[in-house]
């Protein structure tokens, strides 16, 4: 397994990155694929095409992560009552009220 990881991790990462275009997700999915291999291959045996198995597992893990993040965003939006348009004047007022010392220096109303 260590040999497969040394030889294939770069290729699995590259293929996954091309698919999802997010380095963090691709790295995590690649690591997940190797971990899954460690967990399943002893019981099921090493597949005929190790690289194809790892690439498929990494892509599926990446897609799962993306879908999970999208579902979490949708749930957060629903919990917040949906999206609303933000008036720039509201933002500057809130910054003036909640702002820190650096904001107070930038906001002439806070002096």
mmCIF file of N, CA and C in Angstrom:
data_model
loop_
_atom_site.group_PDB
_atom_site.id
_atom_site.type_symbol
_atom_site.label_atom_id
_atom_site.label_comp_id
_atom_site.label_asym_id
_atom_site.label_seq_id
_atom_site.Cartn_x
_atom_site.Cartn_y
_atom_site.Cartn_z
ATOM 1 N N UNK A 1 0.820 -1.189 0.000
ATOM 2 C CA UNK A 1 0.000 0.000 0.000
ATOM 3 C C UNK A 1 0.870 1.261 0.000
ATOM 4 N N UNK A 2 1.941 1.255 0.759
ATOM 5 C CA UNK A 2 2.828 2.426 0.812
ATOM 6 C C UNK A 2 3.411 2.701 -0.574
ATOM 7 N N UNK A 3 3.747 1.639 -1.276
ATOM 8 C CA UNK A 3 4.294 1.805 -2.631
ATOM 9 C C UNK A 3 3.248 2.424 -3.558
ATOM 10 N N UNK A 4 2.025 1.951 -3.476
ATOM 11 C CA UNK A 4 0.943 2.493 -4.305
ATOM 12 C C UNK A 4 0.725 3.971 -3.986
ATOM 13 N N UNK A 5 0.794 4.299 -2.723
ATOM 14 C CA UNK A 5 0.596 5.694 -2.345
ATOM 15 C C UNK A 5 1.719 6.576 -2.887
ATOM 16 N N UNK A 6 2.955 6.107 -2.773
ATOM 17 C CA UNK A 6 4.093 6.876 -3.305
ATOM 18 C C UNK A 6 3.989 7.065 -4.803
ATOM 19 N N UNK A 7 3.635 6.006 -5.491
ATOM 20 C CA UNK A 7 3.624 6.036 -6.950
ATOM 21 C C UNK A 7 2.383 6.683 -7.545
ATOM 22 N N UNK A 8 1.264 6.581 -6.861
ATOM 23 C CA UNK A 8 0.000 6.982 -7.473
ATOM 24 C C UNK A 8 -0.654 8.222 -6.873
ATOM 25 N N UNK A 9 -0.234 8.655 -5.710
ATOM 26 C CA UNK A 9 -0.955 9.757 -5.059
ATOM 27 C C UNK A 9 -0.964 11.025 -5.901
ATOM 28 N N UNK A 10 0.138 11.334 -6.557
ATOM 29 C CA UNK A 10 0.190 12.520 -7.407
ATOM 30 C C UNK A 10 -0.767 12.440 -8.582
ATOM 31 N N UNK A 11 -0.828 11.287 -9.211
ATOM 32 C CA UNK A 11 -1.732 11.121 -10.354
ATOM 33 C C UNK A 11 -3.192 11.143 -9.922
ATOM 34 N N UNK A 12 -3.489 10.473 -8.803
ATOM 35 C CA UNK A 12 -4.866 10.460 -8.303
ATOM 36 C C UNK A 12 -5.283 11.888 -7.942
ATOM 37 N N UNK A 13 -4.398 12.623 -7.292
ATOM 38 C CA UNK A 13 -4.687 14.013 -6.938
ATOM 39 C C UNK A 13 -4.919 14.852 -8.193
ATOM 40 N N UNK A 14 -4.077 14.702 -9.197
ATOM 41 C CA UNK A 14 -4.199 15.492 -10.426
ATOM 42 C C UNK A 14 -5.526 15.228 -11.136
ATOM 43 N N UNK A 15 -5.893 13.967 -11.259
ATOM 44 C CA UNK A 15 -7.146 13.624 -11.932
ATOM 45 C C UNK A 15 -8.332 14.163 -11.133
ATOM 46 N N UNK A 16 -8.279 14.024 -9.829
ATOM 47 C CA UNK A 16 -9.371 14.518 -8.981
ATOM 48 C C UNK A 16 -9.457 16.037 -9.048
ATOM 49 N N UNK A 17 -8.319 16.694 -9.029
ATOM 50 C CA UNK A 17 -8.292 18.153 -9.117
ATOM 51 C C UNK A 17 -8.879 18.633 -10.440
ATOM 52 N N UNK A 18 -8.559 17.956 -11.520
ATOM 53 C CA UNK A 18 -9.144 18.324 -12.817
ATOM 54 C C UNK A 18 -10.661 18.175 -12.795
ATOM 55 N N UNK A 19 -11.145 17.212 -12.045
ATOM 56 C CA UNK A 19 -12.588 16.974 -12.000
ATOM 57 C C UNK A 19 -13.326 18.015 -11.165
ATOM 58 N N UNK A 20 -12.762 18.373 -10.009
ATOM 59 C CA UNK A 20 -13.499 19.239 -9.073
ATOM 60 C C UNK A 20 -13.000 20.671 -9.029
ATOM 61 N N UNK A 21 -11.776 20.913 -9.501
ATOM 62 C CA UNK A 21 -11.188 22.258 -9.568
ATOM 63 C C UNK A 21 -11.139 22.957 -8.214
ATOM 64 N N UNK A 22 -10.901 22.188 -7.177
ATOM 65 C CA UNK A 22 -10.732 22.738 -5.833
ATOM 66 C C UNK A 22 -9.653 21.911 -5.148
ATOM 67 N N UNK A 23 -8.517 22.547 -4.880
ATOM 68 C CA UNK A 23 -7.366 21.809 -4.358
ATOM 69 C C UNK A 23 -7.646 21.187 -2.997
ATOM 70 N N UNK A 24 -8.278 21.914 -2.097
ATOM 71 C CA UNK A 24 -8.562 21.361 -0.770
ATOM 72 C C UNK A 24 -9.429 20.113 -0.855
ATOM 73 N N UNK A 25 -10.491 20.197 -1.637
ATOM 74 C CA UNK A 25 -11.388 19.050 -1.792
ATOM 75 C C UNK A 25 -10.653 17.895 -2.457
ATOM 76 N N UNK A 26 -9.858 18.185 -3.475
ATOM 77 C CA UNK A 26 -9.126 17.122 -4.177
ATOM 78 C C UNK A 26 -8.125 16.437 -3.255
ATOM 79 N N UNK A 27 -7.414 17.218 -2.441
ATOM 80 C CA UNK A 27 -6.451 16.620 -1.503
ATOM 81 C C UNK A 27 -7.152 15.749 -0.468
ATOM 82 N N UNK A 28 -8.245 16.258 0.088
ATOM 83 C CA UNK A 28 -8.976 15.482 1.096
ATOM 84 C C UNK A 28 -9.563 14.213 0.495
ATOM 85 N N UNK A 29 -10.102 14.328 -0.709
ATOM 86 C CA UNK A 29 -10.697 13.167 -1.368
ATOM 87 C C UNK A 29 -9.640 12.122 -1.716
ATOM 88 N N UNK A 30 -8.464 12.577 -2.123
ATOM 89 C CA UNK A 30 -7.380 11.644 -2.427
ATOM 90 C C UNK A 30 -6.945 10.907 -1.158
ATOM 91 N N UNK A 31 -6.792 11.634 -0.077
ATOM 92 C CA UNK A 31 -6.436 10.997 1.194
ATOM 93 C C UNK A 31 -7.521 10.014 1.620
ATOM 94 N N UNK A 32 -8.782 10.407 1.440
ATOM 95 C CA UNK A 32 -9.897 9.515 1.773
ATOM 96 C C UNK A 32 -9.854 8.231 0.946
ATOM 97 N N UNK A 33 -9.493 8.352 -0.325
ATOM 98 C CA UNK A 33 -9.437 7.174 -1.196
ATOM 99 C C UNK A 33 -8.383 6.178 -0.709
ATOM 100 N N UNK A 34 -7.226 6.682 -0.317
ATOM 101 C CA UNK A 34 -6.184 5.777 0.194
ATOM 102 C C UNK A 34 -6.593 5.160 1.528
ATOM 103 N N UNK A 35 -7.263 5.929 2.362
ATOM 104 C CA UNK A 35 -7.756 5.388 3.630
ATOM 105 C C UNK A 35 -8.810 4.311 3.373
ATOM 106 N N UNK A 36 -9.698 4.568 2.434
ATOM 107 C CA UNK A 36 -10.714 3.577 2.085
ATOM 108 C C UNK A 36 -10.072 2.299 1.555
ATOM 109 N N UNK A 37 -9.005 2.456 0.778
ATOM 110 C CA UNK A 37 -8.283 1.286 0.269
ATOM 111 C C UNK A 37 -7.719 0.463 1.420
ATOM 112 N N UNK A 38 -7.135 1.141 2.398
ATOM 113 C CA UNK A 38 -6.598 0.431 3.572
ATOM 114 C C UNK A 38 -7.683 -0.333 4.316
ATOM 115 N N UNK A 39 -8.878 0.228 4.316
ATOM 116 C CA UNK A 39 -9.981 -0.398 5.049
ATOM 117 C C UNK A 39 -10.644 -1.530 4.274
ATOM 118 N N UNK A 40 -10.706 -1.428 2.951
ATOM 119 C CA UNK A 40 -11.469 -2.414 2.182
ATOM 120 C C UNK A 40 -10.633 -3.483 1.487
ATOM 121 N N UNK A 41 -9.433 -3.155 1.072
ATOM 122 C CA UNK A 41 -8.647 -4.130 0.324
ATOM 123 C C UNK A 41 -8.273 -5.374 1.116
ATOM 124 N N UNK A 42 -7.991 -5.283 2.406
ATOM 125 C CA UNK A 42 -7.668 -6.525 3.116
ATOM 126 C C UNK A 42 -8.812 -7.548 3.070
ATOM 127 N N UNK A 43 -10.047 -7.079 3.105
ATOM 128 C CA UNK A 43 -11.187 -7.991 3.091
ATOM 129 C C UNK A 43 -11.596 -8.393 1.677
ATOM 130 N N UNK A 44 -11.525 -7.447 0.742
ATOM 131 C CA UNK A 44 -12.011 -7.696 -0.616
ATOM 132 C C UNK A 44 -10.922 -8.028 -1.617
ATOM 133 N N UNK A 45 -9.686 -7.767 -1.262
ATOM 134 C CA UNK A 45 -8.579 -8.004 -2.176
ATOM 135 C C UNK A 45 -8.231 -6.754 -2.963
ATOM 136 N N UNK A 46 -7.020 -6.737 -3.460
ATOM 137 C CA UNK A 46 -6.532 -5.595 -4.238
ATOM 138 C C UNK A 46 -7.160 -5.669 -5.627
ATOM 139 N N UNK A 47 -7.709 -4.562 -6.117
ATOM 140 C CA UNK A 47 -8.351 -4.581 -7.436
ATOM 141 C C UNK A 47 -7.324 -4.760 -8.555
ATOM 142 N N UNK A 48 -7.805 -5.175 -9.713
ATOM 143 C CA UNK A 48 -6.921 -5.370 -10.865
ATOM 144 C C UNK A 48 -6.246 -4.065 -11.272
ATOM 145 N N UNK A 49 -6.997 -2.977 -11.276
ATOM 146 C CA UNK A 49 -6.439 -1.677 -11.620
ATOM 147 C C UNK A 49 -6.491 -0.779 -10.386
ATOM 148 N N UNK A 50 -5.393 -0.760 -9.670
ATOM 149 C CA UNK A 50 -5.314 0.013 -8.429
ATOM 150 C C UNK A 50 -5.547 1.492 -8.706
ATOM 151 N N UNK A 51 -4.914 2.021 -9.742
ATOM 152 C CA UNK A 51 -5.044 3.450 -10.046
ATOM 153 C C UNK A 51 -6.490 3.812 -10.378
ATOM 154 N N UNK A 52 -7.141 3.022 -11.183
ATOM 155 C CA UNK A 52 -8.535 3.309 -11.542
ATOM 156 C C UNK A 52 -9.431 3.266 -10.311
ATOM 157 N N UNK A 53 -9.189 2.307 -9.437
ATOM 158 C CA UNK A 53 -9.987 2.186 -8.220
ATOM 159 C C UNK A 53 -9.804 3.425 -7.350
ATOM 160 N N UNK A 54 -8.555 3.848 -7.182
ATOM 161 C CA UNK A 54 -8.269 5.018 -6.347
ATOM 162 C C UNK A 54 -8.850 6.296 -6.949
ATOM 163 N N UNK A 55 -8.728 6.458 -8.261
ATOM 164 C CA UNK A 55 -9.278 7.648 -8.922
ATOM 165 C C UNK A 55 -10.796 7.675 -8.754
ATOM 166 N N UNK A 56 -11.441 6.548 -8.972
ATOM 167 C CA UNK A 56 -12.897 6.477 -8.815
ATOM 168 C C UNK A 56 -13.306 6.792 -7.388
ATOM 169 N N UNK A 57 -12.606 6.206 -6.430
ATOM 170 C CA UNK A 57 -12.928 6.460 -5.022
ATOM 171 C C UNK A 57 -12.715 7.931 -4.667
ATOM 172 N N UNK A 58 -11.634 8.519 -5.144
ATOM 173 C CA UNK A 58 -11.352 9.923 -4.849
ATOM 174 C C UNK A 58 -12.409 10.836 -5.470
ATOM 175 N N UNK A 59 -12.766 10.573 -6.716
ATOM 176 C CA UNK A 59 -13.805 11.391 -7.365
ATOM 177 C C UNK A 59 -15.121 11.298 -6.617
ATOM 178 N N UNK A 60 -15.495 10.096 -6.223
ATOM 179 C CA UNK A 60 -16.757 9.922 -5.496
ATOM 180 C C UNK A 60 -16.710 10.647 -4.153
ATOM 181 N N UNK A 61 -15.597 10.557 -3.458
ATOM 182 C CA UNK A 61 -15.452 11.275 -2.177
ATOM 183 C C UNK A 61 -15.521 12.782 -2.390
ATOM 184 N N UNK A 62 -14.907 13.268 -3.454
ATOM 185 C CA UNK A 62 -14.935 14.706 -3.747
ATOM 186 C C UNK A 62 -16.367 15.162 -4.034
ATOM 187 N N UNK A 63 -17.080 14.393 -4.829
ATOM 188 C CA UNK A 63 -18.471 14.728 -5.134
ATOM 189 C C UNK A 63 -19.312 14.710 -3.869
ATOM 190 N N UNK A 64 -19.082 13.730 -3.005
ATOM 191 C CA UNK A 64 -19.804 13.675 -1.728
ATOM 192 C C UNK A 64 -19.540 14.927 -0.892
ATOM 193 N N UNK A 65 -18.283 15.370 -0.845
ATOM 194 C CA UNK A 65 -17.939 16.575 -0.084
ATOM 195 C C UNK A 65 -18.624 17.813 -0.659
ATOM 196 N N UNK A 66 -18.636 17.921 -1.976
ATOM 197 C CA UNK A 66 -19.276 19.073 -2.619
ATOM 198 C C UNK A 66 -20.769 19.069 -2.355
ATOM 199 N N UNK A 67 -21.400 17.930 -2.512
ATOM 200 C CA UNK A 67 -22.848 17.829 -2.264
ATOM 201 C C UNK A 67 -23.178 18.127 -0.809
ATOM 202 N N UNK A 68 -22.358 17.638 0.090
ATOM 203 C CA UNK A 68 -22.578 17.899 1.515
ATOM 204 C C UNK A 68 -22.469 19.385 1.822
ATOM 205 N N UNK A 69 -21.469 20.040 1.237
ATOM 206 C CA UNK A 69 -21.301 21.481 1.457
ATOM 207 C C UNK A 69 -22.481 22.254 0.879
ATOM 208 N N UNK A 70 -22.961 21.850 -0.295
ATOM 209 C CA UNK A 70 -24.108 22.520 -0.891
ATOM 210 C C UNK A 70 -25.350 22.344 -0.030
ATOM 211 N N UNK A 71 -25.562 21.145 0.484
ATOM 212 C CA UNK A 71 -26.714 20.894 1.342
ATOM 213 C C UNK A 71 -26.624 21.717 2.629
ATOM 214 N N UNK A 72 -25.426 21.830 3.182
ATOM 215 C CA UNK A 72 -25.245 22.636 4.395
ATOM 216 C C UNK A 72 -25.543 24.105 4.119
ATOM 217 N N UNK A 73 -25.094 24.609 2.962
ATOM 218 C CA UNK A 73 -25.388 26.003 2.604
ATOM 219 C C UNK A 73 -26.887 26.229 2.450
ATOM 220 N N UNK A 74 -27.561 25.295 1.774
ATOM 221 C CA UNK A 74 -29.013 25.436 1.604
ATOM 222 C C UNK A 74 -29.725 25.416 2.947
ATOM 223 N N UNK A 75 -29.300 24.526 3.840
ATOM 224 C CA UNK A 75 -29.914 24.459 5.168
ATOM 225 C C UNK A 75 -29.669 25.742 5.950
ATOM 226 N N UNK A 76 -28.484 26.293 5.837
ATOM 227 C CA UNK A 76 -28.162 27.537 6.523
ATOM 228 C C UNK A 76 -29.011 28.692 5.987
ATOM 229 N N UNK A 77 -29.194 28.728 4.683
ATOM 230 C CA UNK A 77 -30.024 29.770 4.082
ATOM 231 C C UNK A 77 -31.469 29.632 4.544
ATOM 232 N N UNK A 78 -31.971 28.389 4.566
ATOM 233 C CA UNK A 78 -33.345 28.172 5.052
ATOM 234 C C UNK A 78 -33.477 28.582 6.509
ATOM 235 N N UNK A 79 -32.485 28.234 7.307
ATOM 236 C CA UNK A 79 -32.534 28.573 8.736
ATOM 237 C C UNK A 79 -32.463 30.077 8.963
ATOM 238 N N UNK A 80 -31.785 30.768 8.066
ATOM 239 C CA UNK A 80 -31.661 32.215 8.197
ATOM 240 C C UNK A 80 -32.857 32.945 7.600
ATOM 241 N N UNK A 81 -33.793 32.222 7.044
ATOM 242 C CA UNK A 81 -34.969 32.858 6.481
ATOM 243 C C UNK A 81 -34.822 33.221 5.025
ATOM 244 N N UNK A 82 -33.899 32.620 4.346
ATOM 245 C CA UNK A 82 -33.702 32.886 2.931
ATOM 246 C C UNK A 82 -32.756 34.042 2.694
ATOM 247 N N UNK A 83 -32.480 34.267 1.449
ATOM 248 C CA UNK A 83 -31.590 35.357 1.070
ATOM 249 C C UNK A 83 -32.371 36.658 0.975
ATOM 250 N N UNK A 84 -31.702 37.734 1.295
ATOM 251 C CA UNK A 84 -32.309 39.053 1.113
ATOM 252 C C UNK A 84 -31.236 39.967 0.547
ATOM 253 N N UNK A 85 -31.668 40.989 -0.131
ATOM 254 C CA UNK A 85 -30.725 41.958 -0.663
ATOM 255 C C UNK A 85 -30.199 42.802 0.493
ATOM 256 N N UNK A 86 -28.901 43.052 0.481
ATOM 257 C CA UNK A 86 -28.280 43.844 1.531
ATOM 258 C C UNK A 86 -28.010 45.234 0.988
ATOM 259 N N UNK A 87 -28.526 46.243 1.681
ATOM 260 C CA UNK A 87 -28.296 47.633 1.312
ATOM 261 C C UNK A 87 -26.923 48.039 1.826
ATOM 262 N N UNK A 88 -26.042 48.589 0.979
ATOM 263 C CA UNK A 88 -24.705 48.992 1.430
ATOM 264 C C UNK A 88 -24.739 49.932 2.636
ATOM 265 N N UNK A 89 -25.772 50.761 2.745
ATOM 266 C CA UNK A 89 -25.884 51.658 3.897
ATOM 267 C C UNK A 89 -26.069 50.856 5.188
ATOM 268 N N UNK A 90 -26.802 49.741 5.104
ATOM 269 C CA UNK A 90 -26.979 48.896 6.284
ATOM 270 C C UNK A 90 -25.660 48.303 6.745
ATOM 271 N N UNK A 91 -24.834 47.895 5.803
ATOM 272 C CA UNK A 91 -23.547 47.285 6.137
ATOM 273 C C UNK A 91 -22.650 48.297 6.832
ATOM 274 N N UNK A 92 -22.572 49.511 6.306
ATOM 275 C CA UNK A 92 -21.699 50.506 6.927
ATOM 276 C C UNK A 92 -22.208 50.897 8.298
ATOM 277 N N UNK A 93 -23.515 50.925 8.480
ATOM 278 C CA UNK A 93 -24.069 51.229 9.803
ATOM 279 C C UNK A 93 -23.709 50.132 10.785
ATOM 280 N N UNK A 94 -23.867 48.859 10.337
ATOM 281 C CA UNK A 94 -23.541 47.749 11.215
ATOM 282 C C UNK A 94 -22.065 47.738 11.560
ATOM 283 N N UNK A 95 -21.209 48.041 10.595
ATOM 284 C CA UNK A 95 -19.778 48.073 10.865
ATOM 285 C C UNK A 95 -19.473 49.151 11.886
ATOM 286 N N UNK A 96 -20.131 50.286 11.755
ATOM 287 C CA UNK A 96 -19.903 51.365 12.707
ATOM 288 C C UNK A 96 -20.330 50.998 14.108
ATOM 289 N N UNK A 97 -21.383 50.207 14.232
ATOM 290 C CA UNK A 97 -21.889 49.823 15.548
ATOM 291 C C UNK A 97 -21.068 48.683 16.132
ATOM 292 N N UNK A 98 -20.714 47.701 15.302
ATOM 293 C CA UNK A 98 -20.059 46.499 15.788
ATOM 294 C C UNK A 98 -18.550 46.548 15.609
ATOM 295 N N UNK A 99 -18.054 47.459 14.820
ATOM 296 C CA UNK A 99 -16.657 47.469 14.412
ATOM 297 C C UNK A 99 -15.656 47.441 15.551
ATOM 298 N N UNK A 100 -14.408 47.088 15.205
ATOM 299 C CA UNK A 100 -13.337 47.039 16.192
ATOM 300 C C UNK A 100 -12.542 48.342 16.142
ATOM 301 N N UNK A 101 -11.429 48.389 16.821
ATOM 302 C CA UNK A 101 -10.625 49.611 16.881
ATOM 303 C C UNK A 101 -10.156 50.051 15.503
ATOM 304 N N UNK A 102 -9.760 49.099 14.660
ATOM 305 C CA UNK A 102 -9.294 49.455 13.315
ATOM 306 C C UNK A 102 -10.429 50.074 12.510
ATOM 307 N N UNK A 103 -11.628 49.536 12.656
ATOM 308 C CA UNK A 103 -12.773 50.091 11.951
ATOM 309 C C UNK A 103 -13.082 51.488 12.465
ATOM 310 N N UNK A 104 -12.969 51.694 13.758
ATOM 311 C CA UNK A 104 -13.248 53.009 14.336
ATOM 312 C C UNK A 104 -12.297 54.050 13.774
ATOM 313 N N UNK A 105 -11.075 53.679 13.504
ATOM 314 C CA UNK A 105 -10.125 54.625 12.944
ATOM 315 C C UNK A 105 -10.468 54.987 11.511
ATOM 316 N N UNK A 106 -11.077 54.054 10.788
ATOM 317 C CA UNK A 106 -11.432 54.292 9.394
ATOM 318 C C UNK A 106 -12.753 55.015 9.255
ATOM 319 N N UNK A 107 -13.620 54.918 10.233
ATOM 320 C CA UNK A 107 -14.962 55.476 10.171
ATOM 321 C C UNK A 107 -14.985 56.814 10.909
ATOM 322 N N UNK A 108 -15.082 57.952 10.175
ATOM 323 C CA UNK A 108 -15.034 59.252 10.825
ATOM 324 C C UNK A 108 -16.209 59.498 11.769
ATOM 325 N N UNK A 109 -17.307 58.758 11.608
ATOM 326 C CA UNK A 109 -18.456 58.942 12.504
ATOM 327 C C UNK A 109 -18.162 58.432 13.909
ATOM 328 N N UNK A 110 -17.138 57.565 14.045
ATOM 329 C CA UNK A 110 -16.842 56.931 15.329
ATOM 330 C C UNK A 110 -15.823 57.702 16.138
ATOM 331 N N UNK A 111 -15.399 58.872 15.733
ATOM 332 C CA UNK A 111 -14.389 59.620 16.486
ATOM 333 C C UNK A 111 -15.014 60.567 17.444
#
